[in-house]
C-alpha positions as YAML, in Angstrom:
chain: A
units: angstrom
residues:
- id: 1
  name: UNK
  ca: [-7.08, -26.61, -9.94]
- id: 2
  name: UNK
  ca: [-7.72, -24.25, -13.38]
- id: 3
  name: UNK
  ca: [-11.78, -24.83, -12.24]
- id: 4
  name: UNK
  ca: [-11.13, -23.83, -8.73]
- id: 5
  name: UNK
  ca: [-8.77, -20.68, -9.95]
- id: 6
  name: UNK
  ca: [-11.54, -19.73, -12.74]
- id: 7
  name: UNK
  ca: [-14.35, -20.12, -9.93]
- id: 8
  name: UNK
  ca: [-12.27, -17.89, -7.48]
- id: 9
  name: UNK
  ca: [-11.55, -15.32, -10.19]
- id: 10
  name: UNK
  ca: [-15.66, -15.13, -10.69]
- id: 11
  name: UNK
  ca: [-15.88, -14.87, -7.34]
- id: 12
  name: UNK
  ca: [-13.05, -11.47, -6.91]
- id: 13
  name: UNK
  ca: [-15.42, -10.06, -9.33]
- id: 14
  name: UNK
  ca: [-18.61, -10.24, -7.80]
- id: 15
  name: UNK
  ca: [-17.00, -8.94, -4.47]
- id: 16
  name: UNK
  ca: [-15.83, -5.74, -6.35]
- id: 17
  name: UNK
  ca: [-12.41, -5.85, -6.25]
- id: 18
  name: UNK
  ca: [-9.96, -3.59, -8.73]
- id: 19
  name: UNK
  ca: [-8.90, -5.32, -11.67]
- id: 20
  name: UNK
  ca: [-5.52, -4.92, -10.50]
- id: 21
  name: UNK
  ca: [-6.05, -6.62, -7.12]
- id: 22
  name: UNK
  ca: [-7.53, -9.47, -8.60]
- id: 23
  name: UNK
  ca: [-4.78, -9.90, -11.18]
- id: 24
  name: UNK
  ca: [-2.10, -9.38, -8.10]
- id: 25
  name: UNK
  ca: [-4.29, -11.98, -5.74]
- id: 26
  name: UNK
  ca: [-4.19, -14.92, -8.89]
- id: 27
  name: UNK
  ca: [-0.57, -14.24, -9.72]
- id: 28
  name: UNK
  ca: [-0.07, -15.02, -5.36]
- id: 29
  name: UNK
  ca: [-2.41, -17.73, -5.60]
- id: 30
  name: UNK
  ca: [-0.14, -19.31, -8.49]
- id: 31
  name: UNK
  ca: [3.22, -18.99, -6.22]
- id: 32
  name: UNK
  ca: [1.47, -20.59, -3.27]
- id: 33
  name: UNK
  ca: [0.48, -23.51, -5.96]
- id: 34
  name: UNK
  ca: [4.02, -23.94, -6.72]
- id: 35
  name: UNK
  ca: [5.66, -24.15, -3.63]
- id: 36
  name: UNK
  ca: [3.01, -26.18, -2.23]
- id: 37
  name: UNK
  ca: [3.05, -28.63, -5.14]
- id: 38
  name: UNK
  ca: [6.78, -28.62, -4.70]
- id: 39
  name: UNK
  ca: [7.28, -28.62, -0.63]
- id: 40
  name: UNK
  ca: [4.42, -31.21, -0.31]
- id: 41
  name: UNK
  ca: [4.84, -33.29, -3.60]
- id: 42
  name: UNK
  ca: [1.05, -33.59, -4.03]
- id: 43
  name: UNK
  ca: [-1.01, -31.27, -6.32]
- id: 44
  name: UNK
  ca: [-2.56, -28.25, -5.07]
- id: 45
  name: UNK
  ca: [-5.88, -28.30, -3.61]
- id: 46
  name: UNK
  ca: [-8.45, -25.85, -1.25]
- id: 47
  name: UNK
  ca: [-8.89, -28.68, 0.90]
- id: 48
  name: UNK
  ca: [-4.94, -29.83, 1.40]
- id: 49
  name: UNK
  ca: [-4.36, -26.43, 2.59]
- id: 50
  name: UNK
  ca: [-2.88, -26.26, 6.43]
- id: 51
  name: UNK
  ca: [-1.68, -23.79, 8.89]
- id: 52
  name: UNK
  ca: [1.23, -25.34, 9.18]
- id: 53
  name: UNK
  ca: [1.67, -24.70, 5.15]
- id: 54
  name: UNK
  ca: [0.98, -21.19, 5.19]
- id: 55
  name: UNK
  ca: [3.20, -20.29, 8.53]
- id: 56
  name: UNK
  ca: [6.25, -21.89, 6.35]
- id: 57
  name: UNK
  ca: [5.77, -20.74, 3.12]
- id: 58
  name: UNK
  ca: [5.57, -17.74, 5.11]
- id: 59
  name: UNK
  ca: [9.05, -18.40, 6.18]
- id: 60
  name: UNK
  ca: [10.30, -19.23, 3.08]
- id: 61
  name: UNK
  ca: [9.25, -15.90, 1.30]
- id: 62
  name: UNK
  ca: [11.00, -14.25, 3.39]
- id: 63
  name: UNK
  ca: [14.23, -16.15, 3.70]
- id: 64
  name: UNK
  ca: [14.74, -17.87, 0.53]
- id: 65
  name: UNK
  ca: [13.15, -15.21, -1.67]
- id: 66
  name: UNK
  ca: [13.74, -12.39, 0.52]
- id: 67
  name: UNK
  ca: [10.65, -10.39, -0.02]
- id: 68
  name: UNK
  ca: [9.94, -7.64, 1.77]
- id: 69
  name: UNK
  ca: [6.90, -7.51, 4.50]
- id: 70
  name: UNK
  ca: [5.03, -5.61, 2.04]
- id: 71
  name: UNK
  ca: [4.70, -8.39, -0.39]
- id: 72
  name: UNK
  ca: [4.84, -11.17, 1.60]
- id: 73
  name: UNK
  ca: [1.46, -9.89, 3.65]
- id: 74
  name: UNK
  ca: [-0.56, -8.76, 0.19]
- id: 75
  name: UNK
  ca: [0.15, -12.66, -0.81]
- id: 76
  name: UNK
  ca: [-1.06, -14.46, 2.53]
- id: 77
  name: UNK
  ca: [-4.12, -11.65, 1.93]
- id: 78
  name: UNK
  ca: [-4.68, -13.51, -1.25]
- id: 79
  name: UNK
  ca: [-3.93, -17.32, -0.02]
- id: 80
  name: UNK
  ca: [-7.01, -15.62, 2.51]
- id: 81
  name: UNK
  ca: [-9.21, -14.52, 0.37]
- id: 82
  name: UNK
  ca: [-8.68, -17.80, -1.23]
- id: 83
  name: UNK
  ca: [-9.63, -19.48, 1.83]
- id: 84
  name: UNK
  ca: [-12.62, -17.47, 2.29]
- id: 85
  name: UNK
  ca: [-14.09, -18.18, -0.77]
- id: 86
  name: UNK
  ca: [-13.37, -22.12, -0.64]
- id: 87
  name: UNK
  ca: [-15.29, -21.90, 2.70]
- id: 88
  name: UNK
  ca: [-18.45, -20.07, 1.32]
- id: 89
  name: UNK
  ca: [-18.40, -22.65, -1.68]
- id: 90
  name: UNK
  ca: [-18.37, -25.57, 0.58]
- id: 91
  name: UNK
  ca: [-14.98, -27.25, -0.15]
- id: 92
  name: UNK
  ca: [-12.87, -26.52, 3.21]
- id: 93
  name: UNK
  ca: [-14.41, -26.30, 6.81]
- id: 94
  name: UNK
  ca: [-12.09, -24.00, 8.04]
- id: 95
  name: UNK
  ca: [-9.85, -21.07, 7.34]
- id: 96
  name: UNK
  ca: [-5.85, -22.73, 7.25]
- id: 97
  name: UNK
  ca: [-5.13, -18.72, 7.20]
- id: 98
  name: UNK
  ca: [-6.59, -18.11, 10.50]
- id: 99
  name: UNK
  ca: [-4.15, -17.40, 13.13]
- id: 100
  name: UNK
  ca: [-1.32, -17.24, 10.75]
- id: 101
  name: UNK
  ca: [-0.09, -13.48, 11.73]
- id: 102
  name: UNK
  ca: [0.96, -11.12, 8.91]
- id: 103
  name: UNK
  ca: [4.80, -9.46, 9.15]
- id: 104
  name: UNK
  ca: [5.44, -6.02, 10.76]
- id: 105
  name: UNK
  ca: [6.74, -3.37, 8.27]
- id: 106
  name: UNK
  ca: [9.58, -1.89, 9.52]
- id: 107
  name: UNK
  ca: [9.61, 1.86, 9.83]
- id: 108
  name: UNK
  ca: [12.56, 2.95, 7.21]
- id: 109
  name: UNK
  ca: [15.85, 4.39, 8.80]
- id: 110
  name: UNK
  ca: [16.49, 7.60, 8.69]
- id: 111
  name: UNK
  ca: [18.64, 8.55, 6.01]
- id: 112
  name: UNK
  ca: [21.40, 11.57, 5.82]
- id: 113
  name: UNK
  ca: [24.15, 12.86, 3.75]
- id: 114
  name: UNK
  ca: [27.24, 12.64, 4.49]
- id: 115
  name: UNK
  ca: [30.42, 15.06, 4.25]
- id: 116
  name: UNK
  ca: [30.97, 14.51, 0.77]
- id: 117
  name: UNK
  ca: [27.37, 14.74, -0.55]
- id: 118
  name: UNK
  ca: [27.09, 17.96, 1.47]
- id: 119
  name: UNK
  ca: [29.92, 19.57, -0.35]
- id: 120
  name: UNK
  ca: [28.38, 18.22, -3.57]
- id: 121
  name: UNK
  ca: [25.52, 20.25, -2.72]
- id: 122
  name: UNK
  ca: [26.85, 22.90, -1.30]
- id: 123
  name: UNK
  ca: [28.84, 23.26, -4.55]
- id: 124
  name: UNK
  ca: [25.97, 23.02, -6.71]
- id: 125
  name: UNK
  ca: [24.16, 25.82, -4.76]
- id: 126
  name: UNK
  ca: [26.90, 28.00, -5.31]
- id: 127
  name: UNK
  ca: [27.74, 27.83, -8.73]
- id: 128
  name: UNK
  ca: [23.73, 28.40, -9.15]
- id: 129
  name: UNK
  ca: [23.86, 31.26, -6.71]
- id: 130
  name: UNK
  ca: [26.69, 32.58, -8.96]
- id: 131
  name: UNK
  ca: [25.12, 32.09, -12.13]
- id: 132
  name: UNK
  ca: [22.33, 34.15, -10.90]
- id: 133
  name: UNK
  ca: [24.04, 36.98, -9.22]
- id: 134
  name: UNK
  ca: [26.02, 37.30, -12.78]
- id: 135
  name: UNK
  ca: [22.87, 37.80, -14.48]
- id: 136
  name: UNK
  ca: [21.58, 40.11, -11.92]
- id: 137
  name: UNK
  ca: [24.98, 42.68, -12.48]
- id: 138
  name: UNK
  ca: [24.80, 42.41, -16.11]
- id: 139
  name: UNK
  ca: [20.52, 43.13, -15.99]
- id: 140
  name: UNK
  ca: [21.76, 46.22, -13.53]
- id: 141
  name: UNK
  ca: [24.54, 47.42, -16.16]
- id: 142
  name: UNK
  ca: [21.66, 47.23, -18.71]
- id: 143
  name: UNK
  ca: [19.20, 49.34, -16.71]
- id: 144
  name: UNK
  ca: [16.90, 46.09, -16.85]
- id: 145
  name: UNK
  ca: [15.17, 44.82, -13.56]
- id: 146
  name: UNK
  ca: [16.89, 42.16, -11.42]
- id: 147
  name: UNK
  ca: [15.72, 38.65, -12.73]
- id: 148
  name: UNK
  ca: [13.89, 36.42, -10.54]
- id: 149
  name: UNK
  ca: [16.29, 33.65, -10.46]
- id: 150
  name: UNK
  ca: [18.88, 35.74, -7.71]
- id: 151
  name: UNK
  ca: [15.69, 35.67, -5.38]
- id: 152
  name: UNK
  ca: [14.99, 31.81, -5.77]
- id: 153
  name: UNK
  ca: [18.90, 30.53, -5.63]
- id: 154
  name: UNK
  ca: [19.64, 32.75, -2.61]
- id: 155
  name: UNK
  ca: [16.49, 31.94, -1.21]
- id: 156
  name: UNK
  ca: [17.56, 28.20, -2.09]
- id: 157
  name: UNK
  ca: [20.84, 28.12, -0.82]
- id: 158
  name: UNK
  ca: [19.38, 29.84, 2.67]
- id: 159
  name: UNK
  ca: [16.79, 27.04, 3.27]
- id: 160
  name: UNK
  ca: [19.27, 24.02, 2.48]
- id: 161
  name: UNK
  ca: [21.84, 25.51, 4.78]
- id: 162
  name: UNK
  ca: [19.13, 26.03, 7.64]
- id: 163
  name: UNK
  ca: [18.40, 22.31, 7.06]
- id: 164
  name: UNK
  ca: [21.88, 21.13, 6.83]
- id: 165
  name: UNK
  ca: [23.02, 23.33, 10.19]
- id: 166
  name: UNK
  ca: [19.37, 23.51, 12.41]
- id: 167
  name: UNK
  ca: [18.74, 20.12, 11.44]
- id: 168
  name: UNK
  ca: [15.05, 20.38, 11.51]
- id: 169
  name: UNK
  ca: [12.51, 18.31, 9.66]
- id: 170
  name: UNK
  ca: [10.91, 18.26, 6.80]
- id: 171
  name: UNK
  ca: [7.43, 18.55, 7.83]
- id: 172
  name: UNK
  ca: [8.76, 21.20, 10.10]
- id: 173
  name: UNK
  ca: [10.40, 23.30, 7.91]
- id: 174
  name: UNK
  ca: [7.27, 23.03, 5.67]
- id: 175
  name: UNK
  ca: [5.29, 24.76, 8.36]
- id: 176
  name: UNK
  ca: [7.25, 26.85, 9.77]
- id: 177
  name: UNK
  ca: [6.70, 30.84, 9.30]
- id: 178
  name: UNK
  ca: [9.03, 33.48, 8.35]
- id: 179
  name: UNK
  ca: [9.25, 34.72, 12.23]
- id: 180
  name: UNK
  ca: [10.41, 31.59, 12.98]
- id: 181
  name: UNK
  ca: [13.86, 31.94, 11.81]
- id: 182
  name: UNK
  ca: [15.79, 34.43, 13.95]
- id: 183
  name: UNK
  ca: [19.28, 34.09, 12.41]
- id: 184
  name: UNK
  ca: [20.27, 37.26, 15.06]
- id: 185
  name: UNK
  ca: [19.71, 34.54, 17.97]
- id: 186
  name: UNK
  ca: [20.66, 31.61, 15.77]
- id: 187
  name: UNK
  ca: [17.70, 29.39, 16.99]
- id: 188
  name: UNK
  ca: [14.58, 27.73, 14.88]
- id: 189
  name: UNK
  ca: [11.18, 27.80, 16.20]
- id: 190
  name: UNK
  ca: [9.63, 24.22, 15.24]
- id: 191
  name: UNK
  ca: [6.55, 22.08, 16.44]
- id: 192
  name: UNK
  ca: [8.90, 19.93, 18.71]
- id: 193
  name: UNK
  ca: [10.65, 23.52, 20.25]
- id: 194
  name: UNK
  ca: [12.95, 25.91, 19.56]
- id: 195
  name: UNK
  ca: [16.51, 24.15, 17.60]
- id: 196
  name: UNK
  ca: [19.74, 25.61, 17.69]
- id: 197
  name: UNK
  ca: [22.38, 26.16, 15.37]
- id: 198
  name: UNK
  ca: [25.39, 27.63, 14.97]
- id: 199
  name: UNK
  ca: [26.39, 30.88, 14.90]
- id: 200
  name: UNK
  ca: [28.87, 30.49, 11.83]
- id: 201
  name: UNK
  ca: [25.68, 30.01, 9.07]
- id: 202
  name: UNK
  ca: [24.22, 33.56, 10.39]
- id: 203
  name: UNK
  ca: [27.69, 35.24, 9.77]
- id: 204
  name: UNK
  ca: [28.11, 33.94, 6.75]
- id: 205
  name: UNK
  ca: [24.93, 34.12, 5.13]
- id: 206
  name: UNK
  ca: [24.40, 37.15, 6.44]
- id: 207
  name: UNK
  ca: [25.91, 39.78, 4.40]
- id: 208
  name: UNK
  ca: [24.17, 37.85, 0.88]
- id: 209
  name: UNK
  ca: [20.61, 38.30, 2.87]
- id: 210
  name: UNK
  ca: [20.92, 41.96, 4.76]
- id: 211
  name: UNK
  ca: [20.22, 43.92, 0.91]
- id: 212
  name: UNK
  ca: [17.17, 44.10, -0.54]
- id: 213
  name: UNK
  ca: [17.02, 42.35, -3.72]
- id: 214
  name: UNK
  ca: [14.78, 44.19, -5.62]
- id: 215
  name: UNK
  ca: [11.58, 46.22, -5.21]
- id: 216
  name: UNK
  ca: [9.39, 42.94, -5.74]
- id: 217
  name: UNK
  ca: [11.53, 40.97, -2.61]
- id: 218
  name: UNK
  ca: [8.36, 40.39, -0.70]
- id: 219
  name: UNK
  ca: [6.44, 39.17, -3.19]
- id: 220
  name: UNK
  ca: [8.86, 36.34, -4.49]
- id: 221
  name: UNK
  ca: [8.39, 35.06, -1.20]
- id: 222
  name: UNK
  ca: [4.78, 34.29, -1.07]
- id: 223
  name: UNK
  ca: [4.30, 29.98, -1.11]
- id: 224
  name: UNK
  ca: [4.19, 28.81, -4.41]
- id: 225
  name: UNK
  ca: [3.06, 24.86, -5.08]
- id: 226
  name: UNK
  ca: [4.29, 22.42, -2.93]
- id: 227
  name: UNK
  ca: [6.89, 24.60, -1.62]
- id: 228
  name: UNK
  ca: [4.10, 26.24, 0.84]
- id: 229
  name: UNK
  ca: [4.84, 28.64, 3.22]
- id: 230
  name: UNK
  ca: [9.07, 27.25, 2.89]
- id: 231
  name: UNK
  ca: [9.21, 29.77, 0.61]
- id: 232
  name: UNK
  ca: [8.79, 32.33, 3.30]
- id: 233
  name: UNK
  ca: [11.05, 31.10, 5.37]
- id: 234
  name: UNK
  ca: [13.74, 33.62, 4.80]
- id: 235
  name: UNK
  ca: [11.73, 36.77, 3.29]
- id: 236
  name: UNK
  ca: [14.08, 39.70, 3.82]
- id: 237
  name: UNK
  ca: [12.20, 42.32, 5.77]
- id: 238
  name: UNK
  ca: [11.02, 39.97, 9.15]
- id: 239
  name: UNK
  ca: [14.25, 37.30, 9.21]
- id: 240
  name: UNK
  ca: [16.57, 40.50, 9.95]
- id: 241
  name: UNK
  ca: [14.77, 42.60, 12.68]
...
């Protein structure tokens, strides 16, 4: 078995593959060798390898070890390439992997917070937003200009509350434009149509969003990093027309 392994680790070489995937593909090869030595009570061999062995160690990943699709599919991938090479080598006539189908990957659920986590960060935005609007009266009582930070926590709190009451999604509120929010009409222009929300976040956000901030409003706006053209989204002079 350590002469076939070293033979097969030659072999993952010469074919090019990562350091890293060879490394994963002998540690795989090593749990297959286990369980089969153990399910089978005979030592591990290329040529005592059967369907029937890889369908249920399949099975037994997956309910006695519980790993996920993910992992379970990168090791039959391995017991494969394992195969492939015993085959090219002349020690098996056939591939035992062949036919043996991988496991679907579930999509993940959708995930959401609920009423308490929204508070939480509804609460957090606040005391930011007042943090910043403190700053901003005692910059205005020193005759200093308004510091940035007002623009990006109301600009913040607008863009979580949009998410929280519109419901859009992320890649939607990533592309959409700053005509795209009509707070007036309380809808959201996305790629999937125009979302509605309720008319309670435009009258109360309102009043924080109708004054300009400061002479340099528009240009705090422009998309900045990864937050792309988000950080548009609520620019003072096109939202309230």
């Amino acid at each position: 078995m350590e002469e076939a392994l070293q033979r097969f680790h030659a072999w993952l070489e010469a074919q090019d593959r990562s350091p890293r995937t060879v490394q994963a593909y002998l540690s795989d090869l090593a749990h297959f060798a286990r369980w089969f030595a153990q399910t089978n009570g005979q030592p591990f061999s290329p040529e005592a390898i059967t369907p029937t062995d890889v369908r249920e160690c399949r099975k037994w990943m997956v309910a006695v070890q519980g790993l996920t699709p993910a992992t379970v599919n990168r090791r039959i991938a391995a017991l494969r390439a394992f195969a492939t090479w015993a085959y090219e080598a002349g020690l098996v006539a056939g591939d035992p992997t062949e036919g043996v189908r991988l496991l679907t990957e579930q999509p993940r659920p959708p995930r959401w917070l609920d009423r308490r986590q929204q508070a939480a960060l509804r609460r957090t935005l606040e005391r930011r937003l007042e943090h910043a609007e403190l700053k901003a009266h005692l910059a205005r009582l020193q005759g200093r200009p308004v510091p940035p930070e007002l623009v990006w926590a109301r600009r913040d709190a607008a863009l979580v509350h949009l998410m929280l009451n519109a419901g859009p999604r992320a890649a939607e509120v990533m592309a959409s434009e700053v005509g795209d929010v009509v707070l007036r009409e309380c809808h959201l222009s996305g790629c999937t149509g125009s979302m509605r929300f309720h008319p309670y976040w435009a009258t109360r956000f309102r009043p924080s969003w109708a004054n300009p901030f400061h002479p340099r409003c528009s240009t705090c706006f422009r998309p900045k990093g990864a937050i792309g053209t988000l950080a548009q989204i609520l620019s003072i002079g096109h939202t309230w027309r």
